[in-house]
């Protein structure tokens, strides 16, 4: 009788793990929602900000961070009451964008889409949720013919399009 109970418990654990792996695979399925300009229509807030710092590095992925702190220099669309906020990125199973030095160097300036006015925000991945600012122009990535292609636009033109 004890062996049978143990066997049932093992089967239950195996089934639970299988269900969990299926649910995490499904949870991270999304369709590309478009460039920043298109994706912005689905989000109430756009801010201009500078990357200040990173949180803890992921123990299993060197160079990828759990969070990053951003100082807000301007609110382009909507209302955002904070002068700084924190993005949380993907930790391996959350279907968010990874926070890396390459994409978000300390001191780099970006326009960011925000979900709401909370001081802690997800760094979304199913559309272009940020674009880098370089002087008087922005630089983003769009999908064209199943490949990412870099595009550029003047900052003023960009702001007028996404407001």
Coordinates of N, CA, C and O in Angstrom, one line a residue:
X1 N 0.8 -1.2 0.0 CA 0.0 0.0 0.0 C 0.9 1.3 0.0 O 0.6 2.2 -0.7
X2 N 1.9 1.3 0.7 CA 2.8 2.4 0.8 C 3.5 2.6 -0.6 O 3.6 3.8 -1.1
X3 N 3.9 1.6 -1.3 CA 4.4 1.7 -2.6 C 3.4 2.3 -3.6 O 3.8 3.2 -4.4
X4 N 2.2 1.9 -3.5 CA 1.2 2.5 -4.4 C 1.0 4.0 -4.1 O 0.9 4.7 -5.1
X5 N 1.0 4.4 -2.9 CA 0.8 5.8 -2.5 C 2.0 6.6 -3.1 O 1.8 7.6 -3.7
X6 N 3.2 6.1 -3.0 CA 4.4 6.7 -3.4 C 4.3 6.9 -5.0 O 4.7 7.9 -5.5
X7 N 3.9 5.8 -5.6 CA 3.7 5.8 -7.1 C 2.7 6.9 -7.5 O 3.0 7.6 -8.5
X8 N 1.6 7.0 -6.8 CA 0.6 8.0 -7.2 C 1.2 9.4 -6.9 O 1.0 10.3 -7.8
X9 N 1.9 9.6 -5.9 CA 2.5 10.9 -5.6 C 3.5 11.3 -6.7 O 3.5 12.4 -7.2
X10 N 4.3 10.3 -7.1 CA 5.3 10.6 -8.2 C 4.5 10.9 -9.5 O 4.9 11.9 -10.2
X11 N 3.5 10.2 -9.8 CA 2.7 10.5 -11.0 C 2.1 11.9 -10.9 O 2.1 12.6 -11.9
X12 N 1.6 12.2 -9.8 CA 1.0 13.5 -9.6 C 2.0 14.6 -9.8 O 1.8 15.7 -10.4
X13 N 3.2 14.4 -9.3 CA 4.3 15.4 -9.4 C 4.7 15.5 -10.9 O 4.8 16.6 -11.4
X14 N 4.8 14.4 -11.6 CA 5.2 14.4 -13.0 C 4.1 15.2 -13.8 O 4.4 16.0 -14.7
X15 N 2.8 14.9 -13.5 CA 1.7 15.6 -14.2 C 1.7 17.1 -13.9 O 1.5 17.9 -14.8
X16 N 2.0 17.4 -12.7 CA 2.0 18.9 -12.3 C 3.2 19.6 -13.1 O 3.0 20.7 -13.6
X17 N 4.3 18.9 -13.1 CA 5.5 19.5 -13.8 C 5.2 19.7 -15.3 O 5.5 20.7 -15.9
X18 N 4.5 18.7 -15.9 CA 4.2 18.7 -17.3 C 3.2 19.9 -17.6 O 3.4 20.6 -18.5
X19 N 2.2 20.0 -16.7 CA 1.2 21.1 -16.9 C 1.9 22.4 -16.7 O 1.6 23.4 -17.5
X20 N 2.8 22.5 -15.8 CA 3.6 23.8 -15.6 C 4.4 24.2 -16.8 O 4.4 25.3 -17.2
X21 N 5.1 23.2 -17.4 CA 5.9 23.5 -18.5 C 5.1 23.9 -19.7 O 5.5 24.8 -20.5
X22 N 3.9 23.3 -19.9 CA 3.0 23.7 -21.0 C 2.5 25.1 -20.7 O 2.5 25.9 -21.6
X23 N 2.1 25.4 -19.5 CA 1.5 26.7 -19.2 C 2.6 27.8 -19.4 O 2.2 28.9 -19.8
X24 N 3.8 27.6 -19.0 CA 4.8 28.6 -19.2 C 5.2 28.8 -20.7 O 5.4 29.9 -21.1
X25 N 5.1 27.7 -21.5 CA 5.3 27.9 -22.9 C 4.2 28.7 -23.5 O 4.4 29.5 -24.4
X26 N 3.0 28.4 -23.1 CA 1.8 29.2 -23.7 C 1.8 30.6 -23.2 O 1.6 31.5 -23.9
X27 N 2.2 30.8 -21.9 CA 2.2 32.2 -21.3 C 3.2 33.1 -22.1 O 2.9 34.3 -22.1
X28 N 4.2 32.6 -22.7 CA 5.1 33.5 -23.4 C 4.9 33.5 -24.9 O 5.7 33.9 -25.7
X29 N 3.7 33.2 -25.4 CA 3.4 33.3 -26.8 C 2.7 34.6 -27.0 O 1.7 34.9 -26.4
X30 N 3.3 35.4 -27.9 CA 2.7 36.7 -28.3 C 2.9 37.0 -29.7 O 3.9 36.5 -30.3
X31 N 2.1 37.8 -30.3 CA 2.3 38.2 -31.7 C 2.9 39.6 -31.7 O 2.5 40.4 -30.9
X32 N 3.8 39.8 -32.6 CA 4.4 41.1 -32.7 C 3.4 42.2 -32.9 O 2.6 42.2 -33.8
X33 N 3.3 43.2 -32.0 CA 2.3 44.2 -32.0 C 2.7 45.5 -32.8 O 2.0 46.4 -32.8
X34 N 3.9 45.4 -33.3 CA 4.3 46.5 -34.2 C 5.4 47.4 -33.6 O 5.9 47.2 -32.5
X35 N 5.7 48.4 -34.4 CA 6.7 49.4 -34.0 C 6.2 50.3 -32.9 O 5.0 50.2 -32.5
X36 N 7.1 51.0 -32.3 CA 6.7 51.9 -31.1 C 5.5 52.7 -31.5 O 4.5 52.8 -30.7
X37 N 5.5 53.3 -32.7 CA 4.4 54.2 -33.1 C 3.1 53.5 -33.1 O 2.1 54.0 -32.6
X38 N 3.1 52.2 -33.6 CA 1.8 51.4 -33.6 C 1.5 50.9 -32.2 O 0.3 51.0 -31.8
X39 N 2.5 50.4 -31.5 CA 2.3 49.8 -30.2 C 1.8 50.9 -29.2 O 1.1 50.6 -28.2
X40 N 2.2 52.1 -29.4 CA 1.9 53.2 -28.5 C 0.4 53.5 -28.4 O -0.1 54.0 -27.4
X41 N -0.3 53.1 -29.4 CA -1.8 53.3 -29.5 C -2.5 52.5 -28.4 O -3.6 52.8 -28.0
X42 N -1.8 51.4 -28.0 CA -2.4 50.5 -27.0 C -1.9 50.8 -25.5 O -2.3 50.2 -24.6
X43 N -1.1 51.9 -25.4 CA -0.6 52.2 -24.1 C -0.8 53.7 -23.7 O -0.7 54.5 -24.5
X44 N -1.2 53.9 -22.5 CA -1.7 55.2 -22.1 C -0.5 56.2 -21.8 O -0.8 57.4 -21.8
X45 N 0.7 55.7 -21.6 CA 1.8 56.6 -21.1 C 3.0 56.4 -21.9 O 3.5 55.3 -22.2
X46 N 3.7 57.5 -22.3 CA 5.0 57.5 -23.0 C 5.9 58.5 -22.2 O 5.5 59.6 -22.0
X47 N 7.0 58.0 -21.8 CA 8.0 58.9 -21.1 C 9.3 58.9 -21.8 O 9.6 58.0 -22.5
X48 N 10.0 60.0 -21.6 CA 11.4 60.1 -22.0 C 12.3 59.9 -20.8 O 12.0 60.6 -19.8
X49 N 13.3 59.0 -20.8 CA 14.0 58.8 -19.6 C 15.5 58.3 -19.9 O 15.8 57.9 -21.0
X50 N 16.3 58.4 -18.9 CA 17.7 58.0 -18.9 C 17.9 56.8 -18.0 O 17.5 56.8 -16.9
X51 N 18.6 55.8 -18.5 CA 18.9 54.6 -17.7 C 19.9 55.0 -16.6 O 21.0 55.5 -17.0
X52 N 19.6 54.8 -15.4 CA 20.5 55.2 -14.2 C 21.3 54.0 -13.7 O 22.5 54.2 -13.4
X53 N 20.6 52.9 -13.5 CA 21.3 51.8 -12.9 C 20.6 50.5 -13.2 O 19.5 50.5 -13.7
X54 N 21.3 49.3 -12.9 CA 20.7 48.0 -13.0 C 20.5 47.4 -11.6 O 21.2 47.7 -10.7
X55 N 19.5 46.5 -11.5 CA 19.4 45.7 -10.3 C 20.3 44.5 -10.4 O 21.3 44.5 -11.1
X56 N 19.9 43.5 -9.7 CA 20.7 42.3 -9.6 C 20.8 41.6 -10.9 O 19.9 41.6 -11.7
X57 N 22.0 41.0 -11.2 CA 22.2 40.3 -12.4 C 21.6 38.9 -12.2 O 21.6 38.3 -11.1
X58 N 21.1 38.3 -13.3 CA 20.5 37.0 -13.2 C 21.6 36.0 -12.9 O 22.6 36.0 -13.6
X59 N 21.4 35.1 -12.0 CA 22.5 34.1 -11.6 C 22.8 33.1 -12.7 O 23.9 32.7 -12.9
X60 N 21.8 32.9 -13.6 CA 22.0 31.9 -14.6 C 22.3 32.5 -16.0 O 22.6 31.8 -16.9
X61 N 22.3 33.9 -16.1 CA 22.5 34.5 -17.4 C 23.4 35.8 -17.1 O 22.8 36.9 -16.9
X62 N 24.7 35.7 -17.3 CA 25.6 36.8 -17.1 C 25.2 37.9 -18.1 O 24.9 37.7 -19.2
X63 N 25.2 39.1 -17.6 CA 24.9 40.3 -18.5 C 23.5 40.6 -18.6 O 23.1 41.5 -19.4
X64 N 22.6 39.9 -18.0 CA 21.1 40.1 -18.0 C 20.7 40.5 -16.6 O 21.1 39.8 -15.6
X65 N 19.9 41.5 -16.5 CA 19.6 42.1 -15.1 C 18.1 41.9 -14.9 O 17.3 42.0 -15.8
X66 N 17.7 41.8 -13.6 CA 16.3 41.6 -13.2 C 15.6 42.9 -13.4 O 14.4 42.9 -13.8
X67 N 16.3 44.1 -13.1 CA 15.6 45.4 -13.1 C 16.6 46.4 -13.7 O 17.8 46.2 -13.7
X68 N 16.0 47.6 -14.0 CA 16.8 48.8 -14.3 C 16.0 50.0 -13.8 O 14.8 50.0 -13.9
X69 N 16.7 51.0 -13.3 CA 16.1 52.2 -12.8 C 16.3 53.3 -13.9 O 17.3 53.4 -14.5
X70 N 15.2 54.0 -14.1 CA 15.2 55.0 -15.2 C 14.7 56.4 -14.5 O 13.8 56.4 -13.8
X71 N 15.4 57.5 -14.9 CA 15.0 58.8 -14.4 C 14.2 59.4 -15.6 O 14.6 59.3 -16.7
X72 N 13.1 60.0 -15.2 CA 12.1 60.5 -16.2 C 12.5 62.0 -16.5 O 12.5 62.8 -15.5
X73 N 12.7 62.4 -17.7 CA 12.9 63.8 -18.0 C 11.7 64.5 -18.6 O 11.6 65.7 -18.6
X74 N 10.8 63.7 -19.2 CA 9.6 64.3 -19.8 C 8.5 63.2 -19.9 O 8.8 62.0 -20.1
X75 N 7.3 63.6 -19.9 CA 6.1 62.7 -20.2 C 5.6 63.2 -21.5 O 5.1 64.4 -21.6
X76 N 5.6 62.4 -22.5 CA 5.1 62.7 -23.8 C 3.6 62.5 -24.0 O 3.0 63.2 -24.7
X77 N 3.1 61.5 -23.4 CA 1.7 61.1 -23.5 C 1.2 60.6 -22.2 O 1.9 59.9 -21.5
X78 N 0.0 61.1 -21.8 CA -0.6 60.6 -20.5 C 0.0 61.4 -19.3 O 0.6 62.5 -19.5
X79 N -0.2 60.8 -18.2 CA 0.3 61.4 -16.9 C 1.1 60.4 -16.2 O 0.7 59.3 -16.0
X80 N 2.3 60.8 -15.7 CA 3.1 59.9 -14.9 C 3.7 60.7 -13.7 O 4.5 61.7 -13.9
X81 N 3.3 60.4 -12.5 CA 3.7 61.2 -11.3 C 5.1 61.0 -10.8 O 5.5 61.7 -9.9
X82 N 5.9 60.1 -11.3 CA 7.2 59.8 -10.7 C 8.3 60.4 -11.5 O 8.3 60.5 -12.7
X83 N 9.4 60.7 -10.8 CA 10.6 61.3 -11.5 C 11.6 60.1 -11.8 O 12.5 60.3 -12.6
X84 N 11.4 59.0 -11.1 CA 12.2 57.8 -11.4 C 11.2 56.6 -11.4 O 10.2 56.7 -10.7
X85 N 11.6 55.5 -12.0 CA 10.8 54.3 -11.9 C 11.7 53.1 -12.2 O 12.8 53.3 -12.6
X86 N 11.2 51.9 -12.0 CA 12.0 50.7 -12.2 C 11.3 49.8 -13.2 O 10.1 49.6 -13.1
X87 N 12.0 49.4 -14.2 CA 11.5 48.3 -15.1 C 11.9 47.0 -14.5 O 13.1 46.8 -14.1
X88 N 11.1 46.0 -14.6 CA 11.5 44.6 -14.4 C 11.4 43.9 -15.7 O 10.5 44.1 -16.5
X89 N 12.5 43.1 -16.0 CA 12.6 42.4 -17.2 C 12.4 40.9 -17.1 O 12.0 40.4 -16.0
X90 N 12.7 40.2 -18.1 CA 12.5 38.7 -18.1 C 13.6 38.1 -17.3 O 14.7 38.4 -17.3
X91 N 13.1 37.1 -16.5 CA 14.1 36.3 -15.7 C 14.2 34.9 -16.2 O 14.8 34.1 -15.6
X92 N 13.6 34.7 -17.4 CA 13.8 33.4 -18.0 C 12.4 32.8 -18.4 O 12.4 31.9 -19.3
X93 N 11.4 33.2 -17.7 CA 10.1 32.6 -18.0 C 8.9 33.6 -17.9 O 7.8 33.2 -17.8
X94 N 9.1 34.9 -18.0 CA 8.0 35.8 -17.8 C 7.6 36.5 -19.0 O 6.7 37.4 -19.0
X95 N 8.1 36.2 -20.2 CA 7.7 36.8 -21.5 C 7.8 38.4 -21.4 O 6.9 39.1 -21.8
X96 N 8.9 38.8 -20.9 CA 9.2 40.2 -21.0 C 10.6 40.4 -21.7 O 11.2 39.4 -22.0
X97 N 11.0 41.6 -21.9 CA 12.2 41.9 -22.6 C 13.4 41.7 -21.6 O 13.3 42.1 -20.5
X98 N 14.5 41.2 -22.1 CA 15.7 41.1 -21.2 C 16.3 42.5 -21.1 O 16.3 43.3 -22.0
X99 N 16.8 42.8 -19.9 CA 17.5 44.0 -19.7 C 19.0 43.7 -19.8 O 19.5 43.0 -19.0
X100 N 19.6 44.3 -20.8 CA 21.1 44.1 -21.0 C 21.8 45.4 -21.2 O 21.2 46.4 -21.5
X101 N 23.1 45.4 -20.9 CA 23.9 46.5 -21.1 C 23.9 47.0 -22.6 O 24.0 48.2 -22.9
X102 N 23.9 46.0 -23.5 CA 23.9 46.3 -24.9 C 22.6 47.1 -25.3 O 22.7 48.1 -26.1
X103 N 21.5 46.7 -24.9 CA 20.2 47.4 -25.3 C 20.0 48.7 -24.4 O 19.4 49.6 -25.0
X104 N 20.4 48.7 -23.2 CA 20.1 49.8 -22.3 C 21.4 50.2 -21.5 O 21.4 50.0 -20.3
X105 N 22.4 50.8 -22.2 CA 23.6 51.2 -21.4 C 23.3 52.2 -20.4 O 22.4 53.1 -20.6
X106 N 24.0 52.2 -19.3 CA 23.8 53.3 -18.3 C 24.1 54.6 -19.0 O 25.0 54.8 -19.7
X107 N 23.2 55.6 -18.7 CA 23.3 56.9 -19.3 C 22.6 57.1 -20.6 O 22.5 58.2 -21.1
X108 N 22.1 56.0 -21.2 CA 21.4 56.1 -22.5 C 20.0 56.6 -22.3 O 19.4 56.4 -21.3
X109 N 19.6 57.3 -23.3 CA 18.2 57.9 -23.3 C 17.3 57.2 -24.2 O 17.7 56.8 -25.3
X110 N 16.0 57.1 -23.8 CA 15.0 56.3 -24.5 C 13.7 56.9 -24.4 O 13.4 57.6 -23.4
X111 N 12.8 56.6 -25.3 CA 11.3 56.8 -25.1 C 10.8 55.4 -24.7 O 11.2 54.4 -25.3
X112 N 10.0 55.4 -23.6 CA 9.4 54.1 -23.1 C 7.9 54.1 -23.1 O 7.3 55.2 -22.7
X113 N 7.3 53.0 -23.5 CA 5.8 52.8 -23.3 C 5.6 52.3 -21.9 O 6.3 51.4 -21.5
X114 N 4.6 52.8 -21.2 CA 4.3 52.3 -19.9 C 2.9 51.8 -19.8 O 2.0 52.4 -20.5
X115 N 2.6 50.8 -19.0 CA 1.3 50.2 -18.8 C 0.4 51.1 -18.0 O -0.8 51.1 -18.3
X116 N 0.9 51.7 -17.0 CA 0.1 52.5 -16.1 C 1.0 53.5 -15.3 O 2.2 53.6 -15.7
X117 N 0.6 54.1 -14.3 CA 1.4 55.1 -13.6 C 2.1 54.6 -12.3 O 2.5 55.3 -11.5
X118 N 2.3 53.2 -12.3 CA 3.0 52.6 -11.1 C 4.5 52.9 -11.3 O 5.0 53.1 -12.4
X119 N 5.2 52.9 -10.2 CA 6.7 53.2 -10.1 C 7.5 51.9 -10.5 O 8.7 52.0 -10.6
X120 N 6.8 50.8 -10.7 CA 7.4 49.5 -11.1 C 6.7 49.1 -12.4 O 5.4 48.9 -12.3
X121 N 7.4 48.9 -13.5 CA 6.8 48.6 -14.8 C 7.4 47.3 -15.4 O 8.6 47.1 -15.3
X122 N 6.6 46.5 -16.1 CA 7.2 45.4 -16.9 C 7.8 46.0 -18.2 O 7.3 47.0 -18.8
X123 N 8.9 45.5 -18.6 CA 9.5 45.9 -19.9 C 9.0 44.9 -20.9 O 9.5 43.8 -21.1
X124 N 8.0 45.4 -21.6 CA 7.2 44.5 -22.6 C 8.0 44.1 -23.8 O 9.0 44.8 -24.2
X125 N 7.6 43.0 -24.4 CA 8.4 42.4 -25.5 C 7.5 42.1 -26.7 O 8.1 41.9 -27.8
X126 N 6.2 42.2 -26.6 CA 5.4 41.8 -27.8 C 5.2 42.9 -28.8 O 4.5 42.7 -29.8
X127 N 5.9 44.0 -28.6 CA 5.9 45.1 -29.6 C 7.1 45.9 -29.2 O 7.8 45.7 -28.2
X128 N 7.4 46.9 -30.0 CA 8.6 47.8 -29.7 C 8.2 48.7 -28.5 O 7.5 49.8 -28.8
X129 N 8.6 48.5 -27.3 CA 8.2 49.2 -26.1 C 9.2 50.3 -25.8 O 9.0 51.1 -24.8
X130 N 10.3 50.4 -26.5 CA 11.3 51.5 -26.3 C 12.0 51.8 -27.6 O 12.2 50.9 -28.4
X131 N 12.5 53.0 -27.7 CA 13.4 53.4 -28.8 C 14.5 54.2 -28.2 O 14.3 55.0 -27.2
X132 N 15.7 54.1 -28.7 CA 16.8 54.8 -28.2 C 16.8 56.2 -28.8 O 16.5 56.4 -30.0
X133 N 17.3 57.2 -28.0 CA 17.4 58.6 -28.5 C 18.9 58.9 -28.7 O 19.7 58.7 -27.8
X134 N 19.3 59.4 -29.9 CA 20.7 59.7 -30.2 C 20.6 61.2 -30.7 O 20.3 61.4 -31.9
X135 N 20.9 62.1 -29.9 CA 20.9 63.5 -30.3 C 19.5 63.9 -30.7 O 18.5 63.9 -29.9
X136 N 19.3 64.3 -32.0 CA 18.0 64.8 -32.5 C 17.2 63.7 -33.2 O 16.3 64.0 -33.9
X137 N 17.7 62.5 -33.1 CA 16.9 61.4 -33.7 C 16.7 60.2 -32.8 O 17.4 60.1 -31.8
X138 N 15.8 59.4 -33.2 CA 15.5 58.1 -32.5 C 16.0 57.0 -33.4 O 16.0 57.1 -34.6
X139 N 16.2 55.9 -32.7 CA 16.6 54.7 -33.5 C 15.8 53.5 -32.9 O 15.8 53.3 -31.7
X140 N 15.1 52.8 -33.8 CA 14.3 51.7 -33.3 C 14.5 50.5 -34.2 O 15.3 50.5 -35.1
X141 N 13.8 49.4 -33.9 CA 13.9 48.2 -34.7 C 12.5 47.7 -35.1 O 11.6 47.7 -34.2
X142 N 12.3 47.4 -36.3 CA 11.0 46.9 -36.8 C 11.3 45.6 -37.5 O 12.4 45.3 -38.0
X143 N 10.2 44.9 -37.6 CA 10.3 43.6 -38.4 C 9.9 43.9 -39.8 O 8.8 44.4 -40.1
X144 N 10.7 43.5 -40.7 CA 10.4 43.6 -42.2 C 10.9 42.3 -42.8 O 12.0 42.0 -42.7
X145 N 9.9 41.7 -43.5 CA 10.2 40.4 -44.1 C 10.9 39.4 -43.2 O 11.9 38.8 -43.5
X146 N 10.3 39.3 -42.0 CA 10.8 38.3 -40.9 C 12.2 38.6 -40.4 O 12.8 37.7 -39.8
X147 N 12.7 39.8 -40.5 CA 14.0 40.2 -40.0 C 13.8 41.6 -39.3 O 13.0 42.4 -39.7
X148 N 14.6 41.8 -38.2 CA 14.7 43.1 -37.6 C 15.5 44.0 -38.4 O 16.6 43.7 -38.9
X149 N 15.0 45.2 -38.7 CA 15.6 46.2 -39.4 C 15.7 47.5 -38.6 O 14.6 47.9 -38.0
X150 N 16.8 48.2 -38.6 CA 16.9 49.4 -37.8 C 16.3 50.6 -38.6 O 16.5 50.6 -39.8
X151 N 15.5 51.4 -37.9 CA 15.0 52.6 -38.6 C 15.3 53.8 -37.8 O 15.6 53.7 -36.6
X152 N 15.3 55.0 -38.4 CA 15.6 56.3 -37.7 C 14.6 57.3 -38.1 O 14.0 57.2 -39.1
X153 N 14.4 58.3 -37.2 CA 13.4 59.3 -37.4 C 13.9 60.5 -36.5 O 14.4 60.3 -35.4
X154 N 13.5 61.7 -36.9 CA 13.8 62.9 -36.0 C 13.0 62.8 -34.8 O 11.8 62.4 -34.8
X155 N 13.5 63.3 -33.7 CA 12.8 63.3 -32.4 C 11.5 64.0 -32.5 O 10.4 63.5 -32.0
X156 N 11.5 65.2 -33.0 CA 10.2 66.0 -33.1 C 9.2 65.3 -33.9 O 8.0 65.3 -33.5
X157 N 9.6 64.8 -35.1 CA 8.6 64.1 -35.9 C 8.1 62.8 -35.2 O 6.9 62.6 -35.2
X158 N 9.0 62.1 -34.5 CA 8.5 61.0 -33.7 C 7.5 61.3 -32.6 O 6.5 60.7 -32.5
X159 N 7.8 62.4 -31.8 CA 6.9 62.8 -30.8 C 5.6 63.2 -31.3 O 4.5 62.8 -30.8
X160 N 5.5 63.9 -32.5 CA 4.2 64.2 -33.1 C 3.4 63.0 -33.5 O 2.2 63.0 -33.5
X161 N 4.1 61.9 -33.9 CA 3.4 60.7 -34.4 C 2.9 59.9 -33.2 O 1.9 59.2 -33.4
X162 N 3.5 59.9 -32.0 CA 3.1 59.0 -31.0 C 2.3 59.7 -29.9 O 1.7 59.0 -29.0
X163 N 2.1 61.0 -29.9 CA 1.3 61.7 -28.9 C -0.1 61.2 -28.9 O -0.7 60.9 -29.9

